[in-house]
Short mmCIF file of C-alpha atoms and ligand atoms in Angstrom, two decimals:
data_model
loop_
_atom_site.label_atom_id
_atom_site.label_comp_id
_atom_site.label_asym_id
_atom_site.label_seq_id
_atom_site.Cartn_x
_atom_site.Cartn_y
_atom_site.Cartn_z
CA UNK A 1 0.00 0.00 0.00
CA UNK A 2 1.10 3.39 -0.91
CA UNK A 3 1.01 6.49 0.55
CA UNK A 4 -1.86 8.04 -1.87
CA UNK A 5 -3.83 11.10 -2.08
CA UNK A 6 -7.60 10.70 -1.16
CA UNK A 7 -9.86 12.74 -2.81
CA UNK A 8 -12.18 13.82 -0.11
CA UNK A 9 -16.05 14.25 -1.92
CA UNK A 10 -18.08 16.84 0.27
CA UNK A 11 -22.01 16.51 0.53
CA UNK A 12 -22.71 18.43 3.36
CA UNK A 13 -24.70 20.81 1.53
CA UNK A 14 -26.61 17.90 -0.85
CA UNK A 15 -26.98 14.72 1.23
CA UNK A 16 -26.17 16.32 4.63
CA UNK A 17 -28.85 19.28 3.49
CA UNK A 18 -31.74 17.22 2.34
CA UNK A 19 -31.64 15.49 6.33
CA UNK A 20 -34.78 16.73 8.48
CA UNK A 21 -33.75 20.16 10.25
CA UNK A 22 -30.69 20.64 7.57
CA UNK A 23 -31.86 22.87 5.28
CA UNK A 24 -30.20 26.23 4.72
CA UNK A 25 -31.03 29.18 2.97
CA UNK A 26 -28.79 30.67 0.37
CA UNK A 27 -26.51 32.67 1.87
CA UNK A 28 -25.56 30.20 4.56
CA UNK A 29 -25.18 27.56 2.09
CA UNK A 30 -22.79 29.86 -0.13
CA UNK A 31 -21.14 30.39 3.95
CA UNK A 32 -20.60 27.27 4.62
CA UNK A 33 -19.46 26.76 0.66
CA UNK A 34 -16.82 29.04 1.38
CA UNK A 35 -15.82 27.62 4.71
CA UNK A 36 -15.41 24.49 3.13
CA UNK A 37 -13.30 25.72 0.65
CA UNK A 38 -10.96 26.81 3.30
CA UNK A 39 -11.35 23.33 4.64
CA UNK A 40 -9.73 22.12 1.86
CA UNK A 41 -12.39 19.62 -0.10
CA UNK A 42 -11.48 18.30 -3.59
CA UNK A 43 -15.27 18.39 -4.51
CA UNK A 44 -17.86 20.34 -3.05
CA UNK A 45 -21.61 18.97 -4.13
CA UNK A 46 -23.44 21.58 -3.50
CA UNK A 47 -27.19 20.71 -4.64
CA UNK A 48 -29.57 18.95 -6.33
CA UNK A 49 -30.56 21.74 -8.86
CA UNK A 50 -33.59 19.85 -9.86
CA UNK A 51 -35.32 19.84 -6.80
CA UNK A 52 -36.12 23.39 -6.25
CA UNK A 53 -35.51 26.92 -7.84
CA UNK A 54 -34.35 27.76 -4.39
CA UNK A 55 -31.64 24.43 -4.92
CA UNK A 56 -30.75 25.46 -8.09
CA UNK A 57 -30.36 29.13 -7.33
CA UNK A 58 -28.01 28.38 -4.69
CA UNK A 59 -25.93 25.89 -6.70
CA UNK A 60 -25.43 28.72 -9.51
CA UNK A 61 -24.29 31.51 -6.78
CA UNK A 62 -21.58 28.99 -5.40
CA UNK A 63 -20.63 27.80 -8.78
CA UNK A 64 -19.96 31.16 -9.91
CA UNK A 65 -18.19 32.47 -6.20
CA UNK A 66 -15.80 29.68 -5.26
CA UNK A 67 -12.80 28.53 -6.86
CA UNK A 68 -10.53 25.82 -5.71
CA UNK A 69 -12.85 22.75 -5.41
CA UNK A 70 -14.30 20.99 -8.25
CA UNK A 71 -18.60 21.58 -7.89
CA UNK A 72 -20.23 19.29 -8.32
CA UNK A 73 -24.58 19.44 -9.08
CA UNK A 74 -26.51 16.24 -8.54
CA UNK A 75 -28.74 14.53 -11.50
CA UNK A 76 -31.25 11.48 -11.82
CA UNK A 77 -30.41 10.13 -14.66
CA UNK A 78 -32.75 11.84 -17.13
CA UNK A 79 -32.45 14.36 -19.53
CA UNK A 80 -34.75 17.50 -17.95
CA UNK A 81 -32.56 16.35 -14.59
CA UNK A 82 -29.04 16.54 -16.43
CA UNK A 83 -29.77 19.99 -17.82
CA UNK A 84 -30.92 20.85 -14.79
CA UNK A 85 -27.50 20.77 -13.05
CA UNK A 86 -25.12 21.09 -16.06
CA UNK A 87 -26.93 24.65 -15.96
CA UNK A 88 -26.41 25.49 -12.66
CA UNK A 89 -22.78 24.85 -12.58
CA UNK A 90 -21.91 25.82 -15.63
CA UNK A 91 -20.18 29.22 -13.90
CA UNK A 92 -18.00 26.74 -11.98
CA UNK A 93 -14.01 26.79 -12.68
CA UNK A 94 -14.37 23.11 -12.59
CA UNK A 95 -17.34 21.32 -12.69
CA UNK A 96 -18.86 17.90 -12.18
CA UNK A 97 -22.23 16.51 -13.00
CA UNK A 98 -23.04 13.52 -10.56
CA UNK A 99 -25.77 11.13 -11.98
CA UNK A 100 -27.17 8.61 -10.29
CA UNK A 101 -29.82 5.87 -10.92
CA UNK A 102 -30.78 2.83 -8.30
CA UNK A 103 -29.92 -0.36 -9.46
CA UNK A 104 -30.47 -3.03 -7.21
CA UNK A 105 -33.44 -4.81 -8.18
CA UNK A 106 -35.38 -3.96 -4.93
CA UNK A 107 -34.96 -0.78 -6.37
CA UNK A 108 -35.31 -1.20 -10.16
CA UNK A 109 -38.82 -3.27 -9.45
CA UNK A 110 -40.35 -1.49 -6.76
CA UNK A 111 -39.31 2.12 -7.18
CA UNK A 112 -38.47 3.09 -10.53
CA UNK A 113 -40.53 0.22 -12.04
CA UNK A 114 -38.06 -0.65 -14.67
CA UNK A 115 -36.36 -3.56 -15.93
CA UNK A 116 -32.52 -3.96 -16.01
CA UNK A 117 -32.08 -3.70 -19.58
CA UNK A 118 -34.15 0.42 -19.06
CA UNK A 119 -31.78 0.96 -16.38
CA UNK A 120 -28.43 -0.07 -19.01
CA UNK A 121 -30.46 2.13 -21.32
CA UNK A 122 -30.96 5.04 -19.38
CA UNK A 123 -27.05 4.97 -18.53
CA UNK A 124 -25.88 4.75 -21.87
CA UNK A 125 -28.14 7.63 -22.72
CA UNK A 126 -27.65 10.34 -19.50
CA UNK A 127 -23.48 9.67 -19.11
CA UNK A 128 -23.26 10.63 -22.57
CA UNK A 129 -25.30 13.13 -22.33
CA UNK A 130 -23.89 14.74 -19.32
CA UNK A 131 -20.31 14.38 -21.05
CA UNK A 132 -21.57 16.80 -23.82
CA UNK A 133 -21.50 19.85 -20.56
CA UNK A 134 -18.04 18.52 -19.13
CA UNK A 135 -15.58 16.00 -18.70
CA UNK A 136 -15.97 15.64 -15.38
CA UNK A 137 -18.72 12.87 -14.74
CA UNK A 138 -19.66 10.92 -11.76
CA UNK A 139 -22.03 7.89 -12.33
CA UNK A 140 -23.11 6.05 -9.07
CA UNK A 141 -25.13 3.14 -9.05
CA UNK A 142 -27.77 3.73 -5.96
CA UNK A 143 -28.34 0.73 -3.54
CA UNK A 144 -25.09 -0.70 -5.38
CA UNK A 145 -24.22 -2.67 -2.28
CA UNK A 146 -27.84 -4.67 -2.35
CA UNK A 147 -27.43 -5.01 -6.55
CA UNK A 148 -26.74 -8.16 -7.56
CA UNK A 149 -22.91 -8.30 -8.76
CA UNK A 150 -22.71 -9.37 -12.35
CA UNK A 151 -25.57 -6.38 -13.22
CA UNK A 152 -23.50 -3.81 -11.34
CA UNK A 153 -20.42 -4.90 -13.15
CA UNK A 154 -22.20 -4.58 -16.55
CA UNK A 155 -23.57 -1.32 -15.15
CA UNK A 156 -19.91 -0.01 -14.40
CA UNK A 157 -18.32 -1.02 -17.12
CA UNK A 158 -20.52 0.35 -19.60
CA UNK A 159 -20.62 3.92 -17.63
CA UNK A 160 -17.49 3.98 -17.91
CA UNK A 161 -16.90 2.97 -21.68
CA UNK A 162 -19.79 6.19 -21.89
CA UNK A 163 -17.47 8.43 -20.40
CA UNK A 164 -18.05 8.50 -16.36
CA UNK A 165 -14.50 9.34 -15.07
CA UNK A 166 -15.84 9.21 -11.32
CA UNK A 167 -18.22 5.61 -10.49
CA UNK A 168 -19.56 5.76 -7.11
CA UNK A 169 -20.94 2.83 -5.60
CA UNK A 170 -22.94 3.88 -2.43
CA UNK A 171 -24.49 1.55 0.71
CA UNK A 172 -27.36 3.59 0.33
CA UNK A 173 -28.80 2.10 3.34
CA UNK A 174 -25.55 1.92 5.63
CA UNK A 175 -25.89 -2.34 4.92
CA UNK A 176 -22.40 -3.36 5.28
CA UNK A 177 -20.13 -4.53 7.37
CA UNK A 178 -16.46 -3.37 6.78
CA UNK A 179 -15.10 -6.99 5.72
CA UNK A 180 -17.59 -7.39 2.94
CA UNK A 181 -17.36 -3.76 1.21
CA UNK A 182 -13.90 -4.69 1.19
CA UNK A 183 -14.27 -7.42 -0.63
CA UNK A 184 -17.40 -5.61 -2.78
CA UNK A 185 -15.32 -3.22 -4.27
CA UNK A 186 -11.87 -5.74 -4.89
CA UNK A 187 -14.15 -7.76 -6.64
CA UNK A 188 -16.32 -4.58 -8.72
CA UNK A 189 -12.85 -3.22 -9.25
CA UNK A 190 -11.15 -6.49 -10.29
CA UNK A 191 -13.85 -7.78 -12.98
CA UNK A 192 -14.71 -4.51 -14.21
CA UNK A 193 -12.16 -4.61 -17.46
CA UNK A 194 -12.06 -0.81 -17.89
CA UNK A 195 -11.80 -0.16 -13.90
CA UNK A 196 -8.44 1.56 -14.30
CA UNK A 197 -10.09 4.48 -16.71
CA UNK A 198 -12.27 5.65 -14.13
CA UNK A 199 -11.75 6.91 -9.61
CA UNK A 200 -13.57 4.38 -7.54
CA UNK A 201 -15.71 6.23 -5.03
CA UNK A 202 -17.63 5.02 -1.61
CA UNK A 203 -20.34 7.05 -0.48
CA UNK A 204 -21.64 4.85 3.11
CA UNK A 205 -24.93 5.76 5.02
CA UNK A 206 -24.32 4.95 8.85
CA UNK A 207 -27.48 3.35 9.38
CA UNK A 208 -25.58 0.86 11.46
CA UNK A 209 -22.77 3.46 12.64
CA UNK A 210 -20.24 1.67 10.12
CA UNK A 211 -19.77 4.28 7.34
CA UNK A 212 -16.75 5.60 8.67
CA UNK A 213 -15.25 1.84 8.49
CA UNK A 214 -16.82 1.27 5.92
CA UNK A 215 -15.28 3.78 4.24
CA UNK A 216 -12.02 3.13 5.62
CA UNK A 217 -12.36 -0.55 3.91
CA UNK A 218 -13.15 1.02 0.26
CA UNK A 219 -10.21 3.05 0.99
CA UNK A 220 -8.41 -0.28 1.49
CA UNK A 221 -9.68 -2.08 -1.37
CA UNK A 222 -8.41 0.75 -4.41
CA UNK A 223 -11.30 3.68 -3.71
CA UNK A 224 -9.66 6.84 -4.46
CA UNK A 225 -12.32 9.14 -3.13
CA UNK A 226 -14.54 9.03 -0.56
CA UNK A 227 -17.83 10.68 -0.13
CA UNK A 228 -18.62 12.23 3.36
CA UNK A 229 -20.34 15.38 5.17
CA UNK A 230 -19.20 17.58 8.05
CA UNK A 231 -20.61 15.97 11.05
CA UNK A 232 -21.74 13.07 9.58
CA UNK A 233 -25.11 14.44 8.53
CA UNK A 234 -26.83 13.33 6.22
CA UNK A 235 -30.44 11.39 5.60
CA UNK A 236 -31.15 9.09 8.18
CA UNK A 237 -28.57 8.19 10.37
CA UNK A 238 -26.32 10.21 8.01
CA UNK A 239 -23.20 9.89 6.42
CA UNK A 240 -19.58 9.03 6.72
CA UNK A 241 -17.75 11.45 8.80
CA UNK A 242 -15.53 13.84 6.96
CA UNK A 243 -13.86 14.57 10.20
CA UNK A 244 -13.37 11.16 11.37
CA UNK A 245 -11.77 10.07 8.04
CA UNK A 246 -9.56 12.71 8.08
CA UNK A 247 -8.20 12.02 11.33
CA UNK A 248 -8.55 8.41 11.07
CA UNK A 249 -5.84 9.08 8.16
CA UNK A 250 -3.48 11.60 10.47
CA UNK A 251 -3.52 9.72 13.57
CA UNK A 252 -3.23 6.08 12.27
CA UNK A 253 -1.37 7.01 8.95
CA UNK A 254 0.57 3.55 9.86
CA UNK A 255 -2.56 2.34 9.40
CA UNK A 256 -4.40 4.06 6.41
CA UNK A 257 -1.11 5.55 4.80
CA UNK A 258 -2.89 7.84 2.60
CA UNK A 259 -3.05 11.91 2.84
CA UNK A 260 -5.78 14.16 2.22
CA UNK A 261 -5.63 18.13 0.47
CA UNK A 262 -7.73 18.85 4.18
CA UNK A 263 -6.71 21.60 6.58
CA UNK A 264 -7.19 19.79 9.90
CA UNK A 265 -7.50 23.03 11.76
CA UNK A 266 -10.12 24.00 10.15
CA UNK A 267 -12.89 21.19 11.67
CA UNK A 268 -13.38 22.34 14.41
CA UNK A 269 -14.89 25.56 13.29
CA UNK A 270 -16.39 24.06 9.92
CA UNK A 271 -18.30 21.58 12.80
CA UNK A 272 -19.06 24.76 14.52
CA UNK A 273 -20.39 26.71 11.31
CA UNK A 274 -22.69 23.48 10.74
CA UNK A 275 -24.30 23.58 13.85
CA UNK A 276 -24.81 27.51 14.51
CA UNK A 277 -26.52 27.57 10.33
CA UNK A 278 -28.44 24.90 11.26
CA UNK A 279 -29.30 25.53 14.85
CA UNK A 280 -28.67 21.43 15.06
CA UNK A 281 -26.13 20.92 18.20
CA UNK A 282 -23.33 18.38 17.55
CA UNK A 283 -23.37 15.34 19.69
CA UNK A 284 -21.52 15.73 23.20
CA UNK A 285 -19.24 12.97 22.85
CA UNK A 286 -19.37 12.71 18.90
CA UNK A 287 -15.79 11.78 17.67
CA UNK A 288 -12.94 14.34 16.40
CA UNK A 289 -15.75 17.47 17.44
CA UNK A 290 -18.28 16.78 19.99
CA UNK A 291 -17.40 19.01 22.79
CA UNK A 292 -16.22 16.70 24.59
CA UNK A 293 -14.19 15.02 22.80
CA UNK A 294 -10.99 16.48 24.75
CA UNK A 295 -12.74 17.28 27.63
CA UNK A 296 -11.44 15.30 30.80
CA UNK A 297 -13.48 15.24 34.22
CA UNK A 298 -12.99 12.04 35.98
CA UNK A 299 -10.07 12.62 38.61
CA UNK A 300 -7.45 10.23 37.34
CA UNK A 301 -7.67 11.12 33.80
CA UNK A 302 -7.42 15.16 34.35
CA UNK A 303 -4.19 14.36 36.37
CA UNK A 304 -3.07 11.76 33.98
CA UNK A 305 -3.46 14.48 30.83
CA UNK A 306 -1.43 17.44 33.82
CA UNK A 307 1.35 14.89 33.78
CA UNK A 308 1.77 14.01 30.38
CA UNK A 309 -1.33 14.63 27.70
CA UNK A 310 -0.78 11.43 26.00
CA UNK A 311 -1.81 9.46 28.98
CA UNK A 312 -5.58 10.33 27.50
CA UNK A 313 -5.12 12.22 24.32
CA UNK A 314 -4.50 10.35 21.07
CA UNK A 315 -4.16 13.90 19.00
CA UNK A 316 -4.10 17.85 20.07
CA UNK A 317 -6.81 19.64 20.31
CA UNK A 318 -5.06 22.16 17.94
CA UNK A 319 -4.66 19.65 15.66
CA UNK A 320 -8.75 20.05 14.50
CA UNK A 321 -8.17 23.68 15.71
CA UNK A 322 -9.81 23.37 19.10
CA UNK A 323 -8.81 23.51 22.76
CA UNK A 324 -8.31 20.65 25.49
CA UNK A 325 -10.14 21.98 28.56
CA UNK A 326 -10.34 20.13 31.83
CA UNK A 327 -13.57 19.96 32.85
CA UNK A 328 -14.40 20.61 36.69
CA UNK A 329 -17.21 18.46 38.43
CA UNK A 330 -17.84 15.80 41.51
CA UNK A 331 -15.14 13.74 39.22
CA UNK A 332 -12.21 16.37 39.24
CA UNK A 333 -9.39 16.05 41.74
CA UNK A 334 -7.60 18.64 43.40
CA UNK A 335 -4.79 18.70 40.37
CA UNK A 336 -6.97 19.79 38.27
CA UNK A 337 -8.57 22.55 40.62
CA UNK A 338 -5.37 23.66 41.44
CA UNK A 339 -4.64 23.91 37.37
CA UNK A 340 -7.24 26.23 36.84
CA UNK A 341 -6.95 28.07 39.61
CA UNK A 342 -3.26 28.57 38.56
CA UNK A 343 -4.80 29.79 34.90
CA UNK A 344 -7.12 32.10 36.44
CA UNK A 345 -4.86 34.00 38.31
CA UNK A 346 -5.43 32.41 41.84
CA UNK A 347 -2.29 31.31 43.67
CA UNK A 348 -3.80 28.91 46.40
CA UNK A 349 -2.49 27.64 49.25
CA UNK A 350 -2.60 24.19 50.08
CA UNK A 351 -5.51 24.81 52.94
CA UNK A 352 -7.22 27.23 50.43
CA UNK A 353 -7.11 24.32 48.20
CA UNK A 354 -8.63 21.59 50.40
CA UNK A 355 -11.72 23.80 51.27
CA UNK A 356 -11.99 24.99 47.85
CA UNK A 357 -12.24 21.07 46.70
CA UNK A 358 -14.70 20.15 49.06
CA UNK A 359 -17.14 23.57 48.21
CA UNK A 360 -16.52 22.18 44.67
CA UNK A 361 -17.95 18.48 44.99
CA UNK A 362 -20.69 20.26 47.46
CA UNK A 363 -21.67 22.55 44.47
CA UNK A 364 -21.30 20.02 41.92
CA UNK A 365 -23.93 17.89 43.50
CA UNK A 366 -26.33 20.92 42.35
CA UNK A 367 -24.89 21.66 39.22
CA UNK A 368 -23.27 19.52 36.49
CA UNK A 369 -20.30 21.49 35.91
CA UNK A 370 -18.18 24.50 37.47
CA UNK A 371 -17.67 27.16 35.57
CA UNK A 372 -14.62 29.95 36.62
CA UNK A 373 -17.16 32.42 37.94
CA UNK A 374 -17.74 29.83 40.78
CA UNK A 375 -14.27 29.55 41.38
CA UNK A 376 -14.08 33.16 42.02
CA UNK A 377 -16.76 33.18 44.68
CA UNK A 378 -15.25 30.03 46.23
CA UNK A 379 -12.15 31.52 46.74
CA UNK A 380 -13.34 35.02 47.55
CA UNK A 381 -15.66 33.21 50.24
CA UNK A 382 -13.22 31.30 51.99
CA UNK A 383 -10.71 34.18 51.76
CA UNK A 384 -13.17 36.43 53.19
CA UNK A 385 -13.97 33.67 56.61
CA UNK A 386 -10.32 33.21 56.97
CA UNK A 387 -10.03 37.14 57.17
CA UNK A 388 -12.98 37.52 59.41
CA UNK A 389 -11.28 34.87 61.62
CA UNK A 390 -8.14 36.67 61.56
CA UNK A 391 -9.91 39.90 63.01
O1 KIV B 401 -27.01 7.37 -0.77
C1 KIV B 401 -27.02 7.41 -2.02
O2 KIV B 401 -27.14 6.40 -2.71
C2 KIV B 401 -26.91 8.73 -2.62
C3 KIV B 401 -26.72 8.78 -4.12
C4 KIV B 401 -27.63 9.77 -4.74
C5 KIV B 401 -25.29 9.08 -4.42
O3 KIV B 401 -26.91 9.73 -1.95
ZN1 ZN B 402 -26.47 9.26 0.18
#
């Protein structure tokens, strides 16, 4: 395995945006756009243009403001659907059009109510035409994961022999298990014959909280890209984790020796953006930036991570451009209240330090956490007795 550049696919604002309580106006799409750019992602998709005027609108204002990632503009595959997006993004610097159509035959027989020889048809037909806009085309096969294997090689090959130069092949409904995408896409990869003209892409739902592994085994099997949103939103249960792949890639590059274009210090506050556009908090504990995710209470670990941070810290906090913060509460020692006393400003003596510990756990049976401002009064309160005691 070599150490290869992943091309990191960004949906935040197409899959991640069509989730319940996602939806954005806009501006704070095209703000978020242009945070992501900073971020560093190779593609941005940044709509569905077909869906709404609203959709398509916003597609065309970030196609024409930001440069640096390719944008890409999602299609069914259908004519009125493919002129749609190649529309939209035709301002773009570089542009993709992504078109999809479901072909497992769950999908094929009870959705779209076509056979598999309509579905070959209808590929033939929308690759080529979406090649006429650009060169840049992404086919995926929806539900490829639950599609039964010889169709979805016949399916691959011939979108690519049409001119897709991107094939995505999504687990649409987070299926999987990590072993047997592996072996999905070494074997889609391996009997496809013209596999090596076109970027292998995975694109995994986390219905079953697996897309990040998931992902991690397409990585392993020969995908070059890898299709993800900023705090794993997405529809349902959402999607792959941009943030978690990235690190995944940092910390363990041992592991997954492959690099990414992606400005780690940037997460944190493209996590942040997320949540404050869409009012939708991030998860407390969620990996890489929940906001705890370097947060350290219990008594042990807060003087573990005073001693040496790598007791309890696999990465730095500045790393995803965040800060470690020991959190004070009934688990918190006297280390760690010393610490921040120390960062406040307050020099305490070891008595001072005692009582303040035990007014701490007393007020922490009230409260969850102690903020600085009760810190203050502690101190200021038992300054004040010993003063009055003095006199
Ligand atoms: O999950 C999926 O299959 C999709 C496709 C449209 C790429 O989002
Ligand atoms: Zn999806």
């Amino acid at each position: 395995m070599g150490d290869s550049r992943l091309i990191i696919f960004d949906t935040t604002l197409r899959d991640g945006e069509q989730a319940p309580g996602f939806s954005m106006n806009t501006s704070e799409k095209l703000r978020l756009a242009r945070q992501l750019q900073t971020l560093g992602v190779d593609v941005l998709e940044v709509g569905f243009p077909i869906a709404s005027s609203d959709d398509a609108e916003a597609v065309r204002l970030i196609a024409s403001e930001i440069t640096g990632p390719v944008i890409a503009g999602l299609a069914r595959c259908n004519r009125a659907d493919i002129e749609c997006a190649a529309e939209a993004i035709k301002a773009a610097e570089r542009s993709r059009i992504h078109t999809f159509i479901a072909t497992s035959d769950l999908h094929l027989d009870r959705k779209l109510r076509i056979s598999r020889e309509e579905c070959l048809e209808a590929v033939i037909e929308n690759v080529t035409l979406a090649r006429t806009f650009t060169d840049d085309v992404e086919f995926s096969a929806e539900d490829a994961t639950r599609t039964d294997l010889d169709f979805l090689c016949q399916i691959v090959e011939t979108a690519i022999a049409h001119g897709a130069t991107t094939v995505n092949l999504p687990d649409t409904v987070g299926y999987c298990t990590p072993d047997e995408i592996e072996h999905f896409f070494t074997d889609v990869i391996g009997r496809v014959p013209n596999s090596d003209r076109a970027v292998f892409s995975a694109h995994c739902h986390d219905d079953l909280g697996l897309a990040v592994a998931n992902s991690l085994a397409a990585v392993r099997a020969g995908c070059q890209q890898v299709e993800c949103t900023i705090n794993g939103v997405g529809e349902r249960a959402g999607n792959a984790s941009l943030e978690e792949i990235v690190m995944v890639m940092r910390v363990r590059h041992d592991r997954m020796p492959y690099t990414t274009g992606i400005e780690t210090t940037a997460l944190f506050g493209t996590s942040q953006l997320l949540s404050e556009l869409t009012g939708e908090r991030v998860q407390a504990n969620k990996a890489i930036v929940g906001r705890n995710a370097f947060a350290h209470e219990a008594g042990i670990h807060q003087d573990g991570v005073i001693k040496d941070r790598r007791t309890y810290e696999i990465m730095l906090p500045g790393d995803i451009g965040a800060t470690s913060h020991l959190v004070l509460g009934k688990h918190s020692g006297r280390h760690a209240l010393k610490k921040r006393y120390e960062e406040i400003g307050f020099e305490l003596s070891r008595f001072e330090i005692d009582r303040a510990y035990r007014a701490m756990i007393d007020l922490a049976d009230l409260q969850k956490t102690i903020e600085d401002a009760d810190l203050v009064s502690i101190v200021e309160q038992i300054r004040a007795e010993q003063s009055a005691g003095a006199a």
